[in-house]
Amino acid sequence: MTLAQRKRELVATELTETALQLFAHRGFEAVTVDEIATAVGVSKRTFFRYFASKDDVVVQFLAGMGADIRAELAARPAGEPPSAALLHAVSVPLAACGDHAERTLPVVRLILRTPALLARFLEHEAGWREELAGELAVRLGLDPADSLYPRLAAGMALTAFDTVLRRWSEEAGAGGADPLVLIVRAFAQLAPALDAV
């Protein structure tokens, strides 16, 4: 990576982190692009070199979660049962959430409580479902056009992921369970169906 690429990545990361924290503390609608740029010490024009809108900051955060899930599923051992592979895959972003709760919890709450952002989140989850289904089909040697299993399994895994995120966001700070504990509990209930392939 060149020095210019590293600098660009650092600016993008700082814009993302700053914007997400401002959104989480003041509300998505209350924060302007000017305020994000000023907080980072760049111009509004610089902000728009990285993001088309403030919505795109959140979308990029979500895209990263989906990429992490798919990469982990692809990296799992070939002979591993589908329930174990999917559990490990959806655990990656949940582990990051739990490890950095002070930073991620406000963002997760913001996404789940802001209708426009929730709509974008659900849109991304639909894309993740297709990607996971494709990856599962390859892992199991199934034709995704002929088999219902890959989409059903991916949908079950992401429903568990979504349920855990919501539960964690509601209960965190009030003695609520760790997201990794919750996802293991969820998959204990799903495993018989996921592994009956």
Coordinates of C-alpha atoms in Angstrom, one line a residue:
M1 CA 0.0 0.0 0.0
T2 CA 1.4 3.4 -1.0
L3 CA 1.6 6.3 1.4
A4 CA -1.2 8.1 -0.5
Q5 CA -3.4 5.0 -0.1
R6 CA -2.6 4.7 3.6
K7 CA -3.5 8.4 4.1
R8 CA -6.7 8.0 2.2
E9 CA -7.7 4.9 4.3
L10 CA -6.9 6.9 7.5
V11 CA -9.0 9.8 6.5
A12 CA -11.9 7.5 5.5
T13 CA -11.6 5.6 8.9
E14 CA -11.6 8.9 10.8
L15 CA -14.6 10.3 8.9
T16 CA -16.5 7.0 9.5
E17 CA -15.7 6.8 13.3
T18 CA -16.4 10.5 13.9
A19 CA -19.7 10.4 11.9
L20 CA -20.9 7.2 13.6
Q21 CA -20.2 8.7 17.1
L22 CA -21.9 12.0 16.2
F23 CA -24.9 10.1 14.9
A24 CA -25.1 7.9 17.9
H25 CA -24.9 10.8 20.4
R26 CA -27.0 13.4 18.7
G27 CA -29.2 11.5 16.3
F28 CA -28.8 10.8 12.6
E29 CA -31.0 13.7 11.4
A30 CA -29.4 16.3 13.7
V31 CA -25.9 15.8 12.4
T32 CA -24.8 17.6 9.1
V33 CA -22.1 16.8 6.7
D34 CA -20.5 20.1 7.6
E35 CA -20.3 19.1 11.3
I36 CA -18.7 15.8 10.5
A37 CA -16.1 17.4 8.2
T38 CA -15.4 20.1 10.8
A39 CA -15.0 17.6 13.6
V40 CA -12.4 15.7 11.5
G41 CA -10.7 18.9 10.3
V42 CA -11.4 18.5 6.6
S43 CA -13.5 20.3 4.2
K44 CA -17.1 19.3 3.1
R45 CA -15.6 18.7 -0.3
T46 CA -13.2 16.2 1.2
F47 CA -16.0 14.4 2.9
F48 CA -17.8 14.0 -0.5
R49 CA -14.6 12.5 -2.0
Y50 CA -15.2 9.5 0.4
F51 CA -19.0 9.4 0.8
A52 CA -21.9 10.4 -1.5
S53 CA -24.0 11.2 1.6
K54 CA -24.0 10.8 5.3
D55 CA -26.2 7.7 4.8
D56 CA -23.2 6.1 3.0
V57 CA -21.1 6.3 6.2
V58 CA -23.5 3.9 7.8
V59 CA -23.9 1.8 4.7
Q60 CA -20.1 1.3 4.5
F61 CA -20.2 0.2 8.2
L62 CA -22.9 -2.4 7.3
A63 CA -21.1 -3.6 4.2
G64 CA -18.0 -4.3 6.4
M65 CA -20.1 -6.5 8.6
G66 CA -21.5 -8.5 5.6
A67 CA -18.0 -8.9 4.1
D68 CA -16.7 -10.3 7.5
I69 CA -19.5 -12.8 7.7
R70 CA -18.9 -14.1 4.2
A71 CA -15.2 -14.3 4.5
E72 CA -15.4 -16.2 7.8
L73 CA -17.9 -18.7 6.2
A74 CA -15.5 -19.2 3.2
A75 CA -12.6 -19.8 5.6
R76 CA -14.3 -22.5 7.7
P77 CA -13.1 -26.2 7.3
A78 CA -14.9 -28.0 4.5
G79 CA -16.2 -30.9 6.6
E80 CA -17.6 -28.7 9.4
P81 CA -21.3 -29.0 10.0
P82 CA -23.3 -26.1 8.5
S83 CA -24.5 -25.0 11.9
A84 CA -21.0 -24.6 13.2
A85 CA -19.7 -22.9 10.1
L86 CA -22.6 -20.4 10.1
L87 CA -22.3 -19.8 13.9
H88 CA -18.6 -18.9 13.5
A89 CA -19.4 -16.7 10.5
V90 CA -22.1 -14.6 12.2
S91 CA -20.1 -14.5 15.4
V92 CA -17.3 -12.3 13.8
P93 CA -19.2 -9.0 13.7
L94 CA -20.9 -9.9 17.0
A95 CA -17.5 -10.4 18.7
A96 CA -16.4 -7.0 17.4
C97 CA -19.6 -5.5 18.8
G98 CA -19.1 -7.1 22.2
D99 CA -15.4 -6.2 22.3
H100 CA -16.0 -2.6 21.5
A101 CA -19.4 -2.1 23.0
E102 CA -18.8 1.5 24.1
R103 CA -18.3 2.4 20.4
T104 CA -20.5 0.0 18.6
L105 CA -23.6 -0.2 20.9
P106 CA -24.7 3.4 20.2
V107 CA -24.3 2.8 16.4
V108 CA -26.3 -0.4 16.5
R109 CA -29.0 1.3 18.5
L110 CA -29.0 4.2 16.0
I111 CA -29.4 1.8 13.1
L112 CA -32.2 -0.1 14.7
R113 CA -34.1 3.0 15.9
T114 CA -33.8 5.2 12.7
P115 CA -36.3 4.1 10.1
A116 CA -34.1 5.1 7.1
L117 CA -31.0 3.4 8.5
L118 CA -33.0 0.3 9.5
A119 CA -34.3 0.1 5.9
R120 CA -30.7 0.2 4.6
F121 CA -29.6 -2.4 7.2
L122 CA -32.4 -4.8 6.1
E123 CA -31.5 -4.2 2.5
H124 CA -27.9 -5.2 3.2
E125 CA -29.0 -8.2 5.2
A126 CA -30.9 -9.4 2.1
G127 CA -27.7 -9.1 0.1
W128 CA -25.8 -11.0 2.8
R129 CA -28.4 -13.8 2.6
E130 CA -27.8 -14.3 -1.1
E131 CA -24.0 -14.3 -0.6
L132 CA -24.2 -16.7 2.3
A133 CA -26.6 -19.0 0.3
G134 CA -24.1 -19.0 -2.6
E135 CA -21.2 -19.9 -0.3
L136 CA -23.2 -22.6 1.4
A137 CA -24.2 -24.1 -1.9
V138 CA -20.5 -24.3 -3.0
R139 CA -19.5 -25.8 0.4
L140 CA -22.2 -28.5 0.2
G141 CA -22.0 -29.1 -3.6
L142 CA -25.6 -28.0 -4.1
D143 CA -27.1 -26.3 -7.1
P144 CA -28.6 -23.1 -5.6
A145 CA -31.2 -23.1 -8.4
D146 CA -32.5 -26.5 -7.4
S147 CA -32.1 -26.5 -3.7
L148 CA -34.0 -24.6 -1.1
Y149 CA -31.6 -25.4 1.7
P150 CA -28.8 -22.7 1.1
R151 CA -31.3 -19.8 1.2
L152 CA -33.2 -21.2 4.1
A153 CA -30.0 -21.9 6.1
A154 CA -28.6 -18.4 5.3
G155 CA -31.9 -16.9 6.3
M156 CA -32.0 -18.8 9.6
A157 CA -28.5 -17.7 10.4
L158 CA -29.2 -14.0 9.7
T159 CA -32.4 -14.1 11.6
A160 CA -30.5 -15.3 14.6
F161 CA -27.9 -12.6 14.0
D162 CA -30.6 -9.9 13.8
T163 CA -32.4 -11.2 16.9
V164 CA -29.2 -11.2 18.9
L165 CA -28.3 -7.7 17.8
R166 CA -31.7 -6.4 18.8
R167 CA -31.7 -8.2 22.1
W168 CA -28.1 -7.0 22.9
S169 CA -29.0 -3.4 21.9
E170 CA -32.0 -3.4 24.3
E171 CA -30.4 -5.1 27.2
A172 CA -26.7 -4.0 27.1
G173 CA -25.8 -1.9 30.1
A174 CA -28.6 -3.4 32.1
G175 CA -26.9 -6.7 32.8
G176 CA -27.8 -8.1 29.4
A177 CA -25.9 -11.0 28.0
D178 CA -22.9 -10.8 25.8
P179 CA -23.8 -11.1 22.1
L180 CA -21.6 -14.1 21.7
V181 CA -23.4 -15.9 24.5
L182 CA -26.7 -15.0 22.9
I183 CA -25.7 -16.3 19.4
V184 CA -24.5 -19.6 20.8
R185 CA -27.8 -20.0 22.6
A186 CA -29.7 -19.2 19.4
F187 CA -27.7 -21.7 17.3
A188 CA -28.2 -24.4 19.9
Q189 CA -31.9 -24.2 18.9
L190 CA -31.2 -23.9 15.1
A191 CA -28.5 -26.6 14.8
P192 CA -30.8 -29.6 14.3
A193 CA -32.5 -28.0 11.4
L194 CA -29.3 -26.5 9.9
D195 CA -27.5 -29.8 10.0
A196 CA -30.4 -31.9 8.5
V197 CA -29.2 -31.3 5.0

